[in-house]
Amino acid sequence: MLDILFVMIFGLSGRVLAKDTDTKGRFSSPVLDVTEKQLIIERNQTLQLNCRGRWELQWVLPSGVPKVYNGTQIEESSCGRKNNQYCSRLTLSPALAQHTGSYRCRYRQKQRKQASVYVYITDSQRPFVKVQSGTPDVVFMKKGEPLIFPCRVTNPNAKVSLVKEFPLTPLTPDYQTIIWNSRHGFTVRSPTFFYIGFFSCETIVNGVKYTNKFVTHRTVNNIMDVYLNTTGLVQTLQGHMLALNCTVTAEWNSRVSISWTYPGKANGSATITRRISRSKTNMLFFSILTIPRLSKSDRGLYKCHVTSGPSKRETNTTVIVYDQPFIRLKRRDGPVVQASAGQKSFRLTPKLKAFPAPEIIWLKDGMVAAERCSRYHVDGFSLVIRDVAEEDAGIYTILAGIQQYGLFQNLTITLVVNVKPEIGEKTVSSRQPGTVQRGSRQALRCTTYGVPPPHIQWLWHPCPQKGLS
Ligand SMILES: *[C@@H]1O[C@H](CO)[C@@H](O)[C@H](O)[C@H]1NC(C)=O
Ligand SMILES: *[C@@H]1O[C@H](CO)[C@@H](O)[C@H](O)[C@H]1NC(C)=O
Ligand SMILES: *[C@@H]1O[C@H](CO)[C@@H](O)[C@H](O)[C@H]1NC(C)=O
Ligand SMILES: *[C@@H]1O[C@H](CO)[C@@H](O)[C@H](O)[C@H]1NC(C)=O
Ligand SMILES: *[C@@H]1O[C@H](CO)[C@@H](O)[C@H](O)[C@H]1NC(C)=O
Ligand SMILES: *[C@@H]1O[C@H](CO)[C@@H](O)[C@H](O)[C@H]1NC(C)=O
Ligand SMILES: *[C@@H]1O[C@H](CO)[C@@H](O)[C@H](O)[C@H]1NC(C)=O
């Protein structure tokens, strides 16, 4: 008796709790009115799904449902107790076998939040979702990837077999190497050469045999890698030479074609040379684009396009051509910058643009900064000061130089280090209030320190009168 009572109370409180948390995190994803993961309806019936959520909703229908189809209706309304929820009703009438698939309701703005149900629309005259026109479908076989014969069915209980033709060999799904799934068809985990050829999915309904036929095709058009020896940005000077090397790694026996697009293509300003080499496992194709003397008009995007049968790849780089070498050095924030003593680190960063890369030296008060103090180091072209101290105040100069072209620039920045005000007397000892003679002359001292020098203000607090407190 006690046991039963306990269970009842426990069960009840458990449910109340669940409901509470439910309201809190409610509709973080939309909710469908069907709780089953799958539905089975018959052809010509009406499919109706209701979805509810906190934000605007959107339906994603199986590819077999035409984009424009007057059998599909979507009615949207506001709902919920305060009318602050979104409801959407999908009606599909009549439902047809080819509409079999996953129906998803998701948030328009948060598309990963979704609810879905898989709907089978059974039709004894159409056991496969797809009806073939006679020629088999091509399925591509890729090295290291599973092979899928996509013979989806309209009834989850359909008995389907996979058959290899010439020689006729029935293949039984063993759920290790061959897997049957009514929503996907047959999957062969690690296809071997045996799987090259003609195959069919077969099922018999009311004594009639239905098939989906496939031919597998092993592609040797596999581009494995495309590589440009300078990705990102190429910066260079007018009159200099540009050479870009596009390297393609592809499977043995594959053929690739490499082409370039670049700003001077119409003028034919580049020469292109090709080379092929073979290694034990794959082929390497090189295409080298050379422009012997660059002009301003050669600046822009250089693309290397690679095609091999149906596969396509491309890679690119941007080329910037400067008229002449230069250094542009400017202050970021005025001639005086401020830091505070005790700060973990402080960075002096002027605006610097230069080509080619200049050498950088930082001076502090006329001496090389990094040699003056171990807390200073140069990072890129910035000077970083660790654990800022009062003594770091001073005049800093950045020298930027490109020796090769005799270009030099410098810039001076004054650093002020602020120090928090301190009262000297406070650090010694806090004096106890003493007694002094009435009418006598007293001097109180306050010594302060800080950068900038602090202002001093005296305040007087009268003592509480005896007997009042
Ligand atoms: C569905 O409707 C079509 C056209 O109205 C009809 O020819 C067919 O027999 C119906 N199928 C079923 C299973 O009711
Ligand atoms: C659309 O609706 C009309 C009228 O209800 C109907 O005659 C027609 O067959 C339907 N289908 C298409 C594809 O237009
Ligand atoms: C092109 O680049 C590849 C990869 O860096 C290199 O192996 C090859 O030798 C280069 N080709 C030429 C002609 O420089
Ligand atoms: C890219 O390859 C070309 C040709 O081999 C070579 O001349 C050029 O210096 C290479 N560029 C880089 C940045 O390695
Ligand atoms: C093509 O050549 C003409 C004449 O030499 C030149 O004016 C033009 O800038 C060039 N265009 C490109 C994209 O190189
Ligand atoms: C250039 O390549 C990068 C990365 O490889 C790619 O993100 C970018 O879209 C490409 N740019 C163009 C214009 O093709
Ligand atoms: C900084 O540049 C000026 C001219 O802009 C030059 O007179 C001065 O000597 C330079 N200072 C240093 C430290 O190189």
XYZ file of C-alpha atoms and ligand atoms in Angstrom:
567
model
C 0.000 0.000 0.000
C 2.757 2.336 1.053
C 4.683 1.397 -2.071
C 1.776 2.204 -4.343
C 1.140 5.499 -2.650
C 4.793 6.390 -2.990
C 4.786 5.611 -6.672
C 1.652 7.643 -7.180
C 3.013 10.705 -5.453
C 6.353 10.328 -7.114
C 4.803 9.812 -10.502
C 2.600 12.839 -10.078
C 5.379 15.175 -8.992
C 7.529 13.832 -11.795
C 4.919 14.783 -14.329
C 4.407 18.245 -12.875
C 8.136 18.801 -13.042
C 8.356 17.638 -16.623
C 5.549 19.992 -17.602
C 7.301 22.927 -15.969
C 10.570 22.449 -17.800
C 8.565 21.839 -20.929
C 6.999 25.287 -20.807
C 10.350 26.896 -20.167
C 12.268 25.529 -23.138
C 9.137 25.190 -25.208
C 9.351 25.430 -28.979
C 13.081 25.869 -29.146
C 12.356 23.723 -32.210
C 9.016 23.628 -34.044
C 6.636 20.820 -33.089
C 4.559 18.642 -35.401
C 1.176 17.281 -34.385
C 2.318 13.740 -35.220
C 4.574 12.145 -32.689
C 5.458 9.123 -34.795
C 8.692 9.131 -36.746
C 6.887 7.777 -39.775
C 3.397 7.760 -41.257
C 1.929 5.357 -43.764
C -0.994 6.513 -45.881
C -2.532 5.236 -49.097
C -2.492 6.839 -52.475
C -5.312 9.384 -53.031
C -5.646 10.018 -49.316
C -5.030 13.462 -47.906
C -1.886 14.153 -45.959
C -2.313 16.819 -43.347
C 0.445 17.989 -41.028
C 0.229 20.760 -38.443
C 3.283 22.528 -37.173
C 3.560 25.007 -34.335
C 6.408 27.157 -33.137
C 7.656 30.354 -31.646
C 8.852 31.930 -34.886
C 7.914 31.974 -38.554
C 7.725 28.516 -40.068
C 8.687 26.989 -43.362
C 8.106 23.545 -44.917
C 10.665 21.460 -46.763
C 8.995 18.799 -48.893
C 10.428 15.695 -50.591
C 11.889 16.272 -54.053
C 9.008 14.271 -55.572
C 6.489 16.986 -54.639
C 6.490 19.527 -57.491
C 7.450 23.068 -56.468
C 4.271 24.353 -58.066
C 1.444 21.912 -57.415
C -2.157 22.759 -56.731
C -2.512 19.694 -54.513
C -0.261 21.386 -51.955
C -1.781 23.916 -49.599
C -0.151 25.766 -46.772
C -2.275 27.774 -44.339
C -0.547 29.951 -41.808
C -2.153 31.402 -38.717
C -1.272 32.789 -35.346
C -2.161 30.572 -32.443
C -1.370 29.847 -28.821
C -3.076 31.262 -25.748
C -1.832 34.789 -26.393
C -1.852 34.440 -30.161
C 1.912 34.790 -30.123
C 2.728 31.472 -31.746
C 2.956 30.513 -35.358
C 0.951 27.644 -36.773
C 1.203 26.214 -40.242
C -0.943 23.511 -41.794
C 0.280 21.554 -44.772
C -2.313 19.736 -46.832
C -1.352 17.477 -49.704
C -4.297 16.090 -51.630
C -4.309 13.739 -53.321
C -1.085 12.255 -51.929
C 0.758 10.211 -54.527
C 3.440 7.529 -54.305
C 6.099 9.871 -55.681
C 5.462 12.218 -52.730
C 6.984 9.640 -50.363
C 9.770 11.120 -48.300
C 10.737 13.288 -45.373
C 8.452 16.241 -44.559
C 10.175 18.875 -42.504
C 8.933 21.949 -40.697
C 11.606 24.415 -39.668
C 12.080 27.995 -38.525
C 12.558 30.353 -41.431
C 15.384 32.148 -39.637
C 16.895 29.205 -37.757
C 16.819 26.479 -40.306
C 18.589 23.909 -38.203
C 15.715 23.880 -35.718
C 13.270 21.511 -37.327
C 10.799 18.686 -36.832
C 10.336 15.976 -39.404
C 8.262 12.943 -40.230
C 8.857 10.396 -42.950
C 5.687 9.698 -44.930
C 5.179 6.565 -47.011
C 2.390 6.848 -49.587
C 1.625 3.290 -50.586
C 0.513 2.407 -54.073
C 0.359 -1.216 -55.135
C 1.013 -0.156 -58.703
C 4.019 1.894 -57.796
C 6.194 0.133 -55.196
C 9.289 2.214 -56.069
C 9.190 5.969 -55.526
C 10.858 6.443 -58.868
C 9.452 4.969 -62.076
C 12.105 4.391 -64.684
C 11.686 5.139 -68.349
C 13.708 2.109 -69.438
C 17.326 3.224 -69.368
C 19.129 2.415 -66.154
C 20.246 5.212 -63.832
C 23.966 5.804 -63.488
C 25.394 5.593 -60.000
C 28.905 6.851 -59.465
C 31.354 4.755 -57.539
C 34.054 6.644 -55.715
C 37.075 5.167 -54.052
C 36.621 4.825 -50.297
C 32.942 5.807 -50.391
C 29.883 3.580 -49.975
C 27.875 2.759 -53.080
C 24.141 3.490 -52.945
C 21.426 2.047 -55.212
C 18.715 4.602 -54.431
C 15.631 2.400 -54.950
C 13.424 3.965 -52.282
C 10.040 2.336 -51.809
C 6.554 3.588 -51.058
C 5.776 0.885 -48.520
C 8.158 0.234 -45.613
C 7.214 -3.448 -45.612
C 8.096 -4.047 -49.244
C 10.324 -7.055 -49.879
C 13.043 -5.847 -52.215
C 16.024 -7.745 -53.516
C 19.204 -6.566 -55.159
C 20.300 -8.504 -58.222
C 23.491 -8.324 -60.229
C 22.865 -9.033 -63.915
C 25.358 -10.881 -66.163
C 25.831 -13.274 -64.531
C 22.540 -13.184 -62.647
C 23.452 -13.079 -58.960
C 20.960 -12.264 -56.208
C 22.582 -10.345 -53.371
C 21.172 -10.698 -49.898
C 21.472 -7.818 -47.475
C 23.517 -9.074 -44.518
C 23.477 -5.670 -42.760
C 27.286 -5.696 -42.682
C 28.446 -5.254 -46.251
C 25.021 -4.757 -47.857
C 22.339 -2.806 -46.027
C 18.676 -2.426 -47.011
C 16.756 0.665 -45.951
C 13.310 1.454 -47.330
C 14.109 5.184 -47.233
C 17.475 5.019 -49.007
C 17.651 1.761 -50.931
C 20.656 -0.568 -50.853
C 23.995 0.597 -49.497
C 27.186 -1.333 -50.176
C 29.638 -0.292 -47.493
C 32.943 -0.965 -49.247
C 32.311 -1.657 -52.924
C 34.839 -3.832 -54.747
C 35.307 -4.419 -58.492
C 32.439 -6.900 -58.249
C 30.098 -3.919 -58.081
C 31.019 -2.590 -61.519
C 28.204 -3.364 -63.967
C 24.419 -3.625 -64.135
C 22.220 -4.072 -61.067
C 18.540 -3.962 -60.310
C 16.270 -3.624 -57.328
C 13.269 -5.947 -57.673
C 9.991 -6.423 -55.900
C 6.882 -8.419 -56.693
C 3.424 -7.028 -55.860
C 0.278 -9.036 -56.670
C 2.305 -11.252 -58.985
C 3.719 -8.298 -60.940
C 7.456 -7.692 -60.942
C 8.680 -4.105 -60.626
C 12.326 -3.077 -61.082
C 14.669 -0.134 -60.725
C 17.792 -0.619 -62.844
C 21.227 0.839 -62.314
C 24.597 0.857 -63.951
C 27.616 1.681 -61.832
C 30.339 3.860 -63.153
C 33.749 4.097 -61.610
C 35.182 7.533 -62.216
C 38.871 7.995 -62.899
C 38.426 11.708 -63.066
C 39.392 12.218 -59.560
C 41.215 15.466 -58.934
C 42.798 14.949 -55.564
C 44.432 18.288 -55.024
C 44.986 21.617 -56.752
C 47.740 23.745 -55.417
C 49.035 27.162 -56.343
C 52.478 27.816 -54.937
C 51.443 31.287 -53.809
C 47.962 31.551 -52.363
C 46.686 34.707 -50.774
C 48.333 37.860 -51.939
C 51.319 38.303 -54.234
C 52.841 41.764 -53.951
C 55.389 42.771 -56.495
C 56.850 45.667 -58.448
C 56.269 46.867 -61.967
C 58.910 45.479 -64.364
C 59.537 42.397 -62.220
C 58.791 38.838 -63.279
C 55.749 36.894 -62.108
C 55.723 33.081 -62.062
C 52.829 31.052 -60.701
C 52.927 27.285 -60.525
C 49.610 25.422 -60.477
C 50.078 21.795 -59.427
C 47.314 19.214 -59.812
C 47.410 15.814 -58.167
C 45.046 13.318 -59.770
C 44.365 9.606 -59.850
C 46.333 7.359 -62.141
C 45.037 7.257 -65.724
C 43.088 10.444 -65.316
C 43.311 13.286 -67.779
C 43.038 16.835 -66.665
C 42.923 20.112 -68.454
C 44.288 23.225 -66.816
C 43.447 26.736 -67.897
C 44.094 30.167 -66.456
C 42.115 33.363 -66.261
C 44.048 36.526 -65.504
C 43.784 40.249 -66.255
C 46.182 40.281 -69.229
C 44.653 37.231 -70.900
C 43.161 39.193 -73.819
C 46.596 40.659 -74.524
C 48.275 37.284 -74.146
C 50.783 38.830 -71.766
C 51.684 35.510 -70.143
C 53.398 32.391 -71.403
C 52.160 29.102 -70.055
C 54.229 25.944 -69.859
C 53.006 22.491 -68.891
C 54.574 19.391 -67.457
C 53.297 15.992 -66.386
C 54.922 13.577 -64.000
C 53.821 10.262 -62.609
C 54.448 8.853 -59.219
C 53.683 5.338 -57.983
C 50.252 6.280 -56.734
C 49.111 9.265 -58.763
C 49.795 11.784 -61.480
C 51.090 15.322 -61.157
C 50.239 17.985 -63.704
C 52.000 21.349 -63.628
C 51.026 24.519 -65.399
C 53.341 27.472 -64.957
C 52.217 30.960 -65.878
C 55.011 33.463 -66.458
C 54.845 37.191 -67.134
C 58.420 38.401 -67.720
C 57.845 42.133 -67.133
C 54.825 43.114 -65.082
C 52.910 46.285 -65.788
C 50.254 48.008 -63.672
C 47.491 46.438 -65.783
C 48.591 42.945 -64.750
C 47.286 43.461 -61.240
C 44.204 41.445 -60.243
C 42.914 37.926 -59.775
C 44.759 34.931 -61.230
C 42.749 31.711 -61.349
C 43.895 28.224 -62.226
C 40.930 26.109 -63.452
C 41.174 22.355 -63.541
C 38.665 19.997 -65.114
C 38.688 16.256 -65.418
C 35.531 14.700 -66.810
C 32.695 15.968 -64.643
C 34.926 17.150 -61.812
C 36.077 20.727 -61.599
C 38.357 22.543 -59.224
C 39.937 25.943 -59.114
C 42.280 27.985 -57.033
C 43.286 31.615 -57.128
C 45.637 34.298 -55.969
C 45.545 38.075 -56.133
C 48.490 39.955 -57.578
C 49.223 43.539 -56.595
C 51.688 45.465 -58.759
C 53.249 48.583 -57.255
C 54.830 51.315 -59.425
C 57.776 51.668 -57.084
C 58.910 50.701 -53.610
C 57.411 52.820 -50.835
C 57.073 53.358 -47.105
C 54.051 55.135 -45.660
C 54.271 55.721 -41.936
C 51.601 57.603 -39.958
C 50.492 57.987 -36.383
C 47.399 56.119 -35.304
C 46.409 58.402 -32.382
C 48.199 61.731 -32.137
C 51.788 62.451 -31.082
C 51.210 61.654 -27.383
C 49.819 58.339 -26.128
C 49.049 57.360 -22.548
C 49.493 54.176 -20.572
C 49.078 53.351 -16.888
C 51.734 52.000 -14.571
C 50.934 48.376 -13.749
C 49.244 47.692 -17.089
C 50.036 44.124 -18.278
C 51.164 45.271 -21.683
C 51.056 48.240 -23.980
C 51.484 48.295 -27.725
C 52.859 51.171 -29.774
C 51.422 50.650 -33.263
C 51.776 53.299 -35.935
C 50.112 52.865 -39.329
C 52.670 51.385 -41.666
C 52.328 50.387 -45.298
C 55.376 49.487 -47.281
C 56.670 47.385 -50.109
C 58.922 45.450 -50.045
C 58.903 44.588 -46.333
C 61.032 47.150 -44.473
C 63.397 46.596 -41.604
C 62.123 48.049 -38.338
C 64.098 49.486 -35.450
C 62.494 51.041 -32.368
C 64.390 53.612 -30.325
C 63.596 54.865 -26.866
C 65.044 58.256 -26.016
C 67.554 57.784 -28.836
C 68.723 54.284 -27.895
C 67.666 50.910 -29.328
C 64.622 49.980 -27.233
C 65.058 46.212 -27.137
C 68.601 46.701 -25.759
C 67.470 49.121 -23.075
C 65.003 46.908 -21.319
C 64.085 43.220 -21.478
C 60.418 44.132 -21.145
C 60.451 45.652 -24.648
C 60.046 43.553 -27.728
C 59.214 44.163 -31.350
C 56.219 42.259 -32.695
C 55.719 42.739 -36.425
C 56.289 46.432 -36.603
C 54.770 47.244 -33.177
C 56.705 47.735 -29.994
C 55.218 45.866 -27.054
C 55.979 46.949 -23.495
C 55.279 44.336 -20.820
C 54.345 45.317 -17.225
C 54.266 49.051 -17.849
C 56.266 51.056 -15.266
C 56.727 54.767 -14.694
C 60.216 54.657 -16.165
C 58.753 53.622 -19.555
C 57.608 57.197 -20.175
C 59.678 58.835 -22.872
C 60.125 59.452 -26.546
C 59.872 56.479 -28.879
C 60.957 56.491 -32.498
C 60.243 53.890 -35.139
C 62.745 53.690 -37.986
C 61.555 51.876 -41.105
C 64.035 51.299 -43.890
C 64.366 49.463 -47.195
C 68.131 49.439 -47.625
C 68.053 48.062 -51.186
C 66.184 51.121 -52.472
C 67.614 53.656 -50.038
C 64.214 54.362 -48.511
C 63.974 55.452 -44.874
C 61.200 56.921 -42.755
C 60.857 57.641 -39.069
C 58.117 58.648 -36.662
C 58.216 59.789 -33.055
C 55.624 59.084 -30.392
C 55.699 60.388 -26.816
C 54.511 57.973 -24.162
C 53.101 59.324 -20.896
C 52.746 56.792 -18.080
C 50.080 57.700 -15.564
C 50.624 56.659 -11.941
C 47.720 56.356 -9.486
C 47.878 58.989 -6.716
C 49.131 57.772 -3.336
C 49.156 59.396 0.111
C 52.517 58.887 1.815
C 51.163 59.095 5.399
C 48.703 56.286 4.740
C 51.453 53.806 3.954
C 53.444 54.611 7.143
C 50.770 54.006 9.779
C 47.342 55.258 10.418
C 47.631 57.614 13.337
C 45.346 57.150 16.258
C 43.420 60.267 17.159
C 45.406 61.890 19.933
C 44.528 64.593 22.401
C 45.905 68.049 21.975
C 45.590 71.059 24.096
C 42.755 73.369 23.304
C 43.910 76.574 21.687
C 47.209 75.079 20.593
C 48.436 75.254 17.005
C 48.461 71.980 15.064
C 49.957 71.153 11.660
C 48.648 68.152 9.703
C 50.750 66.833 6.832
C 49.669 65.100 3.676
C 52.286 63.967 1.171
C 51.090 62.737 -2.204
C 52.560 61.263 -5.336
C 51.167 60.518 -8.749
C 51.394 61.242 -12.492
C 49.936 63.678 -13.344
C 50.424 65.405 -9.908
C 47.242 64.897 -7.859
C 45.065 67.697 -6.472
C 44.767 67.712 -2.679
C 41.535 68.468 -0.910
C 41.079 68.586 2.907
C 37.802 67.593 4.516
C 36.834 68.108 8.161
C 34.555 65.740 9.996
C 33.393 67.115 13.395
C 33.636 64.630 16.273
C 30.296 63.454 17.656
C 29.573 65.259 20.933
C 29.945 63.250 24.084
C 26.694 61.884 25.462
C 24.946 62.028 22.136
C 26.167 58.708 20.824
C -6.788 7.246 -57.037
O -7.449 8.148 -57.911
C -7.278 7.865 -59.266
C -7.892 8.969 -60.081
O -9.029 9.453 -59.457
C -7.868 6.484 -59.583
O -7.675 6.176 -60.939
C -7.188 5.444 -58.716
O -7.774 4.186 -58.881
C -7.238 5.805 -57.248
N -6.401 4.900 -56.502
C -6.722 4.379 -55.329
C -5.749 3.463 -54.708
O -7.741 4.682 -54.779
C -5.743 21.678 -60.179
O -7.061 21.969 -59.823
C -7.965 21.911 -60.877
C -9.344 22.348 -60.411
O -9.592 21.947 -59.126
C -8.015 20.489 -61.476
O -8.890 20.439 -62.569
C -6.617 20.112 -61.922
O -6.595 18.793 -62.390
C -5.643 20.261 -60.758
N -4.308 19.888 -61.141
C -3.453 20.613 -61.861
C -2.098 20.020 -62.010
O -3.733 21.692 -62.322
C 55.925 23.554 -59.280
O 55.625 23.353 -57.918
C 55.772 22.019 -57.515
C 55.287 21.979 -56.084
O 55.906 22.987 -55.322
C 57.187 21.564 -57.643
O 57.302 20.225 -57.253
C 57.578 21.681 -59.080
O 58.927 21.349 -59.222
C 57.321 23.099 -59.551
N 57.588 23.127 -60.957
C 58.459 23.930 -61.483
C 58.668 23.785 -62.936
O 59.073 24.758 -60.834
C 56.192 29.399 -57.815
O 56.654 28.561 -58.842
C 57.378 29.220 -59.866
C 57.694 28.198 -60.931
O 58.252 27.071 -60.380
C 58.623 29.865 -59.258
O 59.344 30.552 -60.261
C 58.184 30.844 -58.176
O 59.308 31.403 -57.548
C 57.341 30.123 -57.154
N 56.882 31.085 -56.190
C 56.964 30.886 -54.880
C 56.460 31.983 -54.003
O 57.451 29.870 -54.426
C 46.648 45.300 -73.202
O 47.579 45.977 -74.017
C 47.292 47.361 -74.207
C 48.295 47.901 -75.189
O 49.582 47.439 -74.921
C 47.342 48.068 -72.859
O 47.036 49.428 -73.019
C 46.342 47.436 -71.927
O 46.434 48.033 -70.657
C 46.631 45.969 -71.816
N 45.629 45.361 -70.996
C 45.904 44.446 -70.077
C 44.752 43.960 -69.276
O 47.024 44.019 -69.901
C 39.621 32.403 -54.307
O 39.897 31.268 -53.497
C 39.336 31.328 -52.198
C 39.789 30.126 -51.386
O 40.434 29.177 -52.129
C 37.816 31.366 -52.302
O 37.249 31.456 -51.008
C 37.432 32.569 -53.127
O 36.026 32.575 -53.293
C 38.130 32.564 -54.487
N 37.829 33.838 -55.135
C 37.315 33.902 -56.360
C 37.018 35.265 -56.861
O 37.105 32.906 -57.026
C 64.080 61.141 -39.127
O 63.749 61.749 -40.357
C 64.218 63.075 -40.480
C 63.732 63.602 -41.798
O 62.428 63.238 -42.015
C 65.717 63.104 -40.395
O 66.163 64.416 -40.423
C 66.166 62.453 -39.101
O 67.558 62.347 -39.070
C 65.580 61.073 -38.960
N 65.933 60.538 -37.658
C 66.545 59.393 -37.499
C 66.790 58.972 -36.076
O 66.871 58.673 -38.433
